[in-house]
Coordinates of C-alpha atoms in Angstrom, one line a residue:
M1 CA -107.7 -245.7 -174.6
Q2 CA -105.1 -247.2 -176.0
P3 CA -102.9 -249.5 -173.8
N4 CA -100.0 -248.2 -172.0
P5 CA -97.3 -248.5 -174.5
T6 CA -95.1 -249.2 -171.3
Q7 CA -96.8 -252.5 -171.2
S8 CA -94.9 -254.2 -174.8
L9 CA -91.3 -252.7 -173.4
G10 CA -89.5 -256.6 -173.6
D11 CA -90.5 -256.2 -177.8
V12 CA -88.6 -253.5 -178.5
T13 CA -85.6 -254.1 -179.7
T14 CA -83.6 -251.8 -181.7
I15 CA -83.9 -247.8 -181.7
A16 CA -86.4 -246.3 -184.0
E17 CA -89.2 -249.1 -181.8
F18 CA -87.8 -247.6 -178.9
R19 CA -88.8 -243.8 -180.1
S20 CA -92.0 -244.8 -182.2
R21 CA -93.3 -246.4 -178.1
L22 CA -92.6 -243.0 -176.7
R23 CA -94.2 -241.4 -179.6
Q24 CA -97.3 -243.9 -178.8
L25 CA -96.6 -242.5 -175.2
K26 CA -96.9 -239.6 -176.0
A27 CA -100.7 -239.9 -177.6
W28 CA -101.3 -241.9 -174.9
S29 CA -101.8 -240.0 -172.1
G30 CA -103.1 -237.1 -174.0
H31 CA -101.2 -233.9 -173.7
S32 CA -100.0 -232.0 -175.7
F33 CA -95.8 -230.8 -176.6
R34 CA -96.9 -227.2 -174.3
A35 CA -98.9 -229.6 -171.6
L36 CA -96.3 -232.0 -170.8
E37 CA -93.3 -228.9 -170.2
R38 CA -95.8 -227.5 -167.7
R39 CA -96.3 -231.0 -166.2
A40 CA -92.4 -231.3 -166.3
R41 CA -92.0 -227.9 -164.7
L42 CA -94.4 -228.3 -162.3
A43 CA -92.7 -231.7 -161.1
G44 CA -89.4 -230.2 -161.0
D45 CA -87.9 -231.9 -164.0
V46 CA -87.2 -230.0 -167.4
L47 CA -88.9 -230.5 -170.8
P48 CA -89.0 -228.1 -173.1
A49 CA -91.7 -228.7 -175.4
S50 CA -89.0 -228.5 -177.8
T51 CA -87.0 -230.9 -176.8
I52 CA -89.4 -232.9 -176.9
S53 CA -90.3 -232.1 -180.5
A54 CA -87.3 -233.1 -181.5
M55 CA -86.7 -236.4 -179.5
L56 CA -90.8 -237.5 -181.3
G57 CA -89.2 -236.6 -184.9
N58 CA -88.4 -238.4 -187.1
Q59 CA -84.5 -236.2 -188.1
R60 CA -83.3 -238.1 -186.0
R61 CA -82.2 -241.6 -185.1
G62 CA -80.3 -241.2 -181.2
L63 CA -81.3 -242.9 -178.1
P64 CA -82.5 -239.7 -176.6
R65 CA -80.6 -239.1 -173.1
E66 CA -81.6 -241.0 -170.2
E67 CA -82.8 -237.8 -168.2
T68 CA -84.8 -236.3 -170.9
V69 CA -86.4 -239.8 -170.7
A70 CA -87.3 -240.0 -167.7
A71 CA -88.3 -236.4 -167.5
F72 CA -90.8 -237.6 -170.1
T73 CA -92.2 -240.0 -168.9
R74 CA -93.3 -238.7 -165.6
A75 CA -95.0 -235.8 -167.6
C76 CA -96.8 -238.9 -169.6
G77 CA -98.1 -240.0 -166.2
C78 CA -96.6 -243.1 -165.4
T79 CA -95.5 -244.1 -162.2
R80 CA -92.6 -244.7 -161.0
G81 CA -91.6 -248.2 -162.0
Q82 CA -92.9 -248.2 -165.4
T83 CA -90.4 -245.5 -166.1
S84 CA -87.7 -247.5 -165.1
A85 CA -89.0 -250.3 -166.9
W86 CA -88.5 -247.4 -170.2
L87 CA -85.0 -246.6 -168.6
Q88 CA -83.8 -250.1 -168.3
T89 CA -85.0 -250.3 -172.1
R90 CA -83.2 -247.6 -172.9
K91 CA -80.3 -248.4 -171.3
R92 CA -80.3 -252.1 -173.2
L93 CA -80.9 -251.0 -176.3
A94 CA -77.6 -248.4 -175.0
V95 CA -75.8 -251.8 -174.9
T96 CA -76.3 -253.2 -177.8
A97 CA -75.9 -250.2 -180.0
E98 CA -72.2 -249.8 -178.3
Q99 CA -72.2 -254.1 -178.6
A100 CA -72.6 -252.8 -182.3
A101 CA -70.2 -250.2 -182.6
H102 CA -67.5 -252.6 -180.4
S103 CA -67.6 -255.3 -183.7
V104 CA -68.0 -252.7 -186.1
V105 CA -64.0 -251.8 -185.5
A106 CA -63.3 -254.8 -184.2
S107 CA -64.1 -256.1 -187.9
S108 CA -61.9 -253.2 -189.6
K109 CA -58.8 -254.8 -187.5
G110 CA -59.2 -258.3 -189.8
T111 CA -60.8 -259.8 -186.2
D112 CA -63.6 -261.7 -184.9
P113 CA -66.0 -259.3 -183.0
P114 CA -67.7 -260.6 -180.0
A115 CA -70.6 -262.4 -181.0
A116 CA -69.2 -263.6 -184.2
S117 CA -66.4 -265.6 -182.0
A118 CA -68.3 -266.7 -179.7
A119 CA -71.3 -268.1 -182.7
S120 CA -68.6 -270.2 -183.4
G121 CA -68.7 -272.4 -181.0
S122 CA -65.6 -270.3 -179.3
P123 CA -65.1 -271.1 -175.5
P124 CA -65.9 -267.8 -173.4
S125 CA -63.0 -267.0 -172.2
D126 CA -61.4 -266.3 -176.6
T127 CA -65.3 -263.4 -176.4
A128 CA -64.5 -261.8 -172.5
P129 CA -62.5 -259.6 -172.2
P130 CA -59.2 -261.3 -170.7
L131 CA -58.8 -260.3 -167.0
P132 CA -55.5 -259.2 -165.4
L133 CA -52.8 -261.2 -165.2
R134 CA -50.9 -262.2 -162.1
S135 CA -47.5 -262.9 -161.7
G136 CA -46.1 -266.4 -161.8
D137 CA -49.0 -268.1 -164.5
P138 CA -47.0 -270.8 -166.8
T139 CA -50.6 -270.2 -169.1
T140 CA -50.0 -266.2 -170.2
A141 CA -47.7 -265.1 -168.9
S142 CA -45.6 -265.0 -172.3
R143 CA -48.6 -264.3 -175.5
A144 CA -51.7 -261.6 -173.9
P145 CA -49.9 -259.3 -171.5
K146 CA -47.7 -257.2 -174.8
A147 CA -50.4 -256.7 -176.8
R148 CA -53.0 -255.7 -174.3
R149 CA -50.2 -253.4 -173.4
K150 CA -49.2 -252.2 -176.2
R151 CA -52.5 -251.1 -178.0
P152 CA -53.8 -248.6 -174.6
K153 CA -50.2 -247.3 -175.0
R154 CA -50.4 -246.6 -179.0
G155 CA -53.9 -244.9 -178.1
W156 CA -52.6 -242.8 -175.5
R157 CA -49.9 -241.7 -177.4
V158 CA -51.9 -240.4 -180.2
L159 CA -54.8 -239.3 -177.6
A160 CA -52.2 -237.2 -176.0
M161 CA -50.6 -236.2 -178.9
S162 CA -53.5 -235.2 -180.7
S163 CA -54.7 -233.2 -177.5
M164 CA -51.2 -231.0 -177.3
T165 CA -51.9 -230.2 -180.9
L166 CA -55.2 -228.9 -180.2
V167 CA -53.7 -227.3 -177.4
A168 CA -51.1 -225.1 -179.3
L169 CA -53.7 -224.3 -182.2
C170 CA -56.2 -222.7 -179.8
S171 CA -53.9 -221.2 -178.3
A172 CA -51.9 -219.6 -181.4
A173 CA -56.1 -219.1 -183.0
G174 CA -56.7 -217.3 -179.0
S175 CA -60.4 -216.8 -180.8
S176 CA -60.3 -216.1 -183.4
G177 CA -60.9 -218.7 -184.6
P178 CA -62.1 -222.8 -184.9
V179 CA -59.6 -225.6 -184.7
V180 CA -57.9 -227.9 -188.0
T181 CA -54.5 -229.5 -187.9
S182 CA -53.6 -231.9 -190.6
D183 CA -51.4 -234.5 -188.5
P184 CA -52.1 -237.5 -189.8
R185 CA -50.7 -239.4 -186.3
A186 CA -54.2 -237.7 -185.3
G187 CA -56.1 -240.3 -187.6
D188 CA -60.0 -240.5 -186.7
L189 CA -59.9 -238.6 -183.4
V190 CA -58.4 -234.7 -184.8
S191 CA -61.2 -235.3 -188.0
E192 CA -64.5 -235.5 -185.7
V193 CA -63.8 -232.7 -184.0
R194 CA -65.9 -229.6 -186.2
R195 CA -64.9 -226.3 -187.1
C196 CA -67.8 -223.9 -185.0
P197 CA -69.2 -220.6 -186.3
G198 CA -68.6 -217.6 -185.2
Q199 CA -72.4 -217.3 -183.2
L200 CA -74.4 -220.2 -182.8
A201 CA -78.2 -219.0 -183.2
M202 CA -81.9 -220.4 -183.3
N203 CA -81.6 -223.8 -185.6
H204 CA -78.1 -224.9 -184.7
R205 CA -77.9 -228.2 -183.5
G206 CA -74.6 -230.3 -183.6
P207 CA -72.7 -230.6 -180.7
C208 CA -71.4 -226.2 -180.4
V209 CA -74.5 -225.8 -179.6
Q210 CA -74.0 -228.6 -177.3
R211 CA -71.2 -227.2 -175.3
L212 CA -72.3 -224.0 -175.0
Q213 CA -75.7 -225.3 -173.2
R214 CA -73.2 -227.0 -171.0
M215 CA -71.3 -223.5 -170.7
L216 CA -75.3 -221.5 -169.8
R217 CA -75.6 -225.2 -167.2
G218 CA -72.3 -224.5 -165.9
K219 CA -73.6 -220.9 -165.1
G220 CA -76.8 -221.9 -163.1
L221 CA -79.1 -222.1 -166.0
A222 CA -80.8 -224.8 -166.2
L223 CA -81.8 -226.6 -170.1
P224 CA -81.0 -230.0 -171.6
A225 CA -78.0 -229.9 -173.3
D226 CA -79.6 -231.6 -176.5
G227 CA -77.7 -230.4 -179.2
W228 CA -79.8 -228.5 -180.2
Y229 CA -81.0 -224.6 -180.6
G230 CA -83.5 -224.5 -180.0
P231 CA -86.1 -221.6 -178.9
F232 CA -86.0 -222.8 -175.0
T233 CA -81.4 -222.3 -175.9
K234 CA -82.0 -219.4 -177.0
Q235 CA -84.0 -218.1 -174.5
R236 CA -81.8 -219.0 -172.0
V237 CA -79.0 -217.6 -173.5
T238 CA -81.0 -214.0 -172.8
V239 CA -81.6 -214.8 -169.5
F240 CA -77.6 -214.8 -169.5
Q241 CA -77.1 -212.0 -171.9
A242 CA -79.0 -209.7 -169.6
Y243 CA -77.4 -210.8 -166.2
V244 CA -74.0 -210.1 -167.2
G245 CA -75.3 -206.5 -169.3
L246 CA -74.6 -207.9 -173.0
P247 CA -77.5 -207.1 -175.8
T248 CA -80.2 -209.1 -175.4
T249 CA -80.3 -210.6 -178.4
G250 CA -80.7 -214.4 -178.0
T251 CA -78.2 -214.8 -180.4
A252 CA -74.3 -216.7 -178.6
D253 CA -72.1 -214.4 -180.8
Q254 CA -68.4 -214.1 -179.7
D255 CA -69.2 -211.4 -176.7
T256 CA -71.5 -213.4 -175.7
L257 CA -69.3 -217.6 -176.0
Q258 CA -66.5 -214.5 -174.0
A259 CA -68.6 -214.1 -171.0
L260 CA -69.8 -217.8 -170.6
R261 CA -66.1 -218.7 -171.0
T262 CA -65.0 -216.4 -167.9
G263 CA -66.6 -215.3 -164.6
E264 CA -68.8 -217.7 -162.2
A265 CA -71.8 -219.0 -162.3
L266 CA -75.0 -216.6 -161.2
A267 CA -75.8 -215.2 -159.1
L268 CA -79.3 -217.4 -160.3
P269 CA -83.1 -217.6 -158.1
H270 CA -84.4 -220.7 -157.6
W271 CA -87.9 -220.7 -156.3
P272 CA -89.9 -223.8 -157.3
A273 CA -92.7 -224.3 -158.1
A274 CA -94.9 -224.9 -154.7
R275 CA -92.1 -221.6 -153.2
I276 CA -93.6 -219.8 -155.8
E277 CA -97.3 -220.7 -155.4
E278 CA -96.9 -220.6 -151.4
R279 CA -95.0 -216.9 -152.2
L280 CA -98.7 -215.9 -154.3
R281 CA -101.3 -217.0 -151.4
E282 CA -99.1 -214.7 -149.2
A283 CA -99.1 -211.4 -151.5
F284 CA -102.9 -212.4 -153.2
P285 CA -104.7 -213.4 -149.9
T286 CA -108.2 -213.3 -151.5
E287 CA -107.6 -214.6 -155.1
H288 CA -104.6 -216.2 -154.7
R289 CA -105.8 -219.0 -156.7
Q290 CA -106.6 -216.7 -159.5
A291 CA -103.4 -215.3 -159.4
T292 CA -101.2 -218.1 -159.7
E293 CA -103.0 -219.8 -162.8
L294 CA -102.1 -216.2 -164.5
A295 CA -98.1 -217.0 -163.7
R296 CA -98.5 -219.9 -164.5
C297 CA -100.3 -218.9 -168.2
L298 CA -97.4 -215.8 -168.7
S299 CA -94.9 -218.2 -168.2
Y300 CA -95.0 -221.4 -166.5
L301 CA -94.2 -220.8 -162.7
D302 CA -90.3 -220.0 -164.3
P303 CA -89.2 -217.0 -163.4
L304 CA -86.7 -216.6 -166.0
W305 CA -89.1 -217.0 -168.4
T306 CA -88.9 -214.4 -171.1
Y307 CA -90.9 -214.5 -174.3
K308 CA -91.2 -211.6 -177.3
D309 CA -94.6 -210.8 -179.2
G310 CA -95.7 -210.6 -182.1
R311 CA -94.6 -207.0 -181.8
G312 CA -91.0 -207.5 -180.6
V313 CA -91.7 -206.4 -177.5
R314 CA -89.8 -208.4 -174.8
R315 CA -91.1 -210.0 -171.0
W316 CA -89.7 -210.4 -169.0
G317 CA -90.6 -212.5 -164.7
L318 CA -93.4 -214.2 -163.5
F319 CA -95.3 -211.8 -164.6
Q320 CA -94.0 -210.3 -167.7
Y321 CA -93.1 -206.8 -167.8
S322 CA -92.3 -205.5 -170.7
D323 CA -89.2 -203.6 -171.6
L324 CA -91.0 -200.4 -171.1
E325 CA -92.4 -200.8 -168.0
L326 CA -89.0 -202.0 -167.1
L327 CA -88.5 -197.9 -168.4
E328 CA -91.0 -196.3 -166.4
M329 CA -90.4 -198.2 -163.2
G330 CA -87.1 -197.6 -163.1
A331 CA -85.8 -201.4 -163.0
S332 CA -84.2 -204.3 -165.4
P333 CA -85.3 -207.1 -166.5
V334 CA -82.6 -208.9 -163.4
H335 CA -85.5 -207.2 -161.6
A336 CA -88.5 -208.4 -163.1
M337 CA -86.4 -212.5 -163.2
N338 CA -86.5 -211.8 -159.2
P339 CA -89.4 -212.9 -157.9
E340 CA -89.7 -211.7 -155.2
W341 CA -89.6 -208.5 -156.5
N342 CA -92.1 -209.0 -160.0
I343 CA -94.9 -210.6 -157.2
R344 CA -94.9 -207.5 -155.0
T345 CA -94.7 -205.0 -158.2
A346 CA -97.5 -206.9 -158.9
R347 CA -99.4 -206.9 -155.8
V348 CA -99.4 -203.1 -155.9
I349 CA -100.4 -203.1 -159.7
W350 CA -103.3 -206.0 -158.7
R351 CA -104.7 -203.0 -155.5
R352 CA -104.2 -200.1 -158.0
T353 CA -106.4 -201.5 -160.0
G354 CA -108.5 -203.2 -157.9
D355 CA -108.0 -207.2 -160.2
F356 CA -105.7 -208.7 -162.6
R357 CA -107.6 -206.4 -166.2
H358 CA -103.1 -205.3 -166.2
W359 CA -102.3 -208.4 -168.0
E360 CA -104.0 -210.3 -170.7
C361 CA -102.4 -214.5 -170.4
R362 CA -101.5 -216.4 -173.7
S363 CA -99.6 -218.9 -174.4
S364 CA -96.1 -217.8 -174.4
G365 CA -94.0 -219.8 -176.0
A366 CA -89.9 -219.5 -175.4
H367 CA -88.7 -216.7 -178.3

């Protein structure tokens, strides 16, 4: 068995090397993407298999998010100290990347970057940010303050004017379309504002998707804000649509986005895996192990799990009741995503048949 890559983190100096070590860690763990997702869920983390795949893939070049690295390393079997070492390495690389970015900005303005000044033998006071000046200081009172005050003031003025321009345009446009402005004073700030499409769907990427994910989190739905509209994001959009009475398409259309912008957080069930297992022991005292394994296979013990099979039939909750079954029961997907209702209904079916033949467990990835 290959050694744990945590032991060689001190040699990592680039983001590419860090991502390579993460791939080595997955290989060391011996777990598949789905197994890591399951292990993370049992530990109380949110780590979809799609997020792991994107983090370890070659399409992205930036640093993974801190919470993603923490959940991933824990799922791989790292101890608390090893997870801390991964996070410290990530922090070190983030600081290095930020310093490099500042050097580029300084060079574009015609000034020496901090690293270059240090290499030329300049004293530390020239490379470090200037300290606040005390009144009456005869050595520096006449020089640095004016130059240091003008830049932030101008920057804040540009930022404020850009923000007011964006707000005005948003108010004028309502929800009809994206924001565009040609105000030359906004500079690079406004040029970075992207046009968000009328709807967001599978495999969309970028800040528009990240904003959608944060809006879903604001409604109480747990998911990473990684900027990728993958299967797990589609699943959470579907859950939100079911709760607010919209068609459960899994696509964030205009009606869905409007509903996300208004209203309060959803009254969602927040049952950790331990509580679900305890309730299953109560409901199935003689076969609680089989009931737990079945629910874990069907839904990863996630009360909000929804899955559309190959025939286009969508299923809901811990024991994955189909839309047709819910219709016959006079229930809705919201009922099915209530863990107490879901477990009680499973017990009724179990008592009627005498076993768990009603269910067939297959890999139920998020769709």
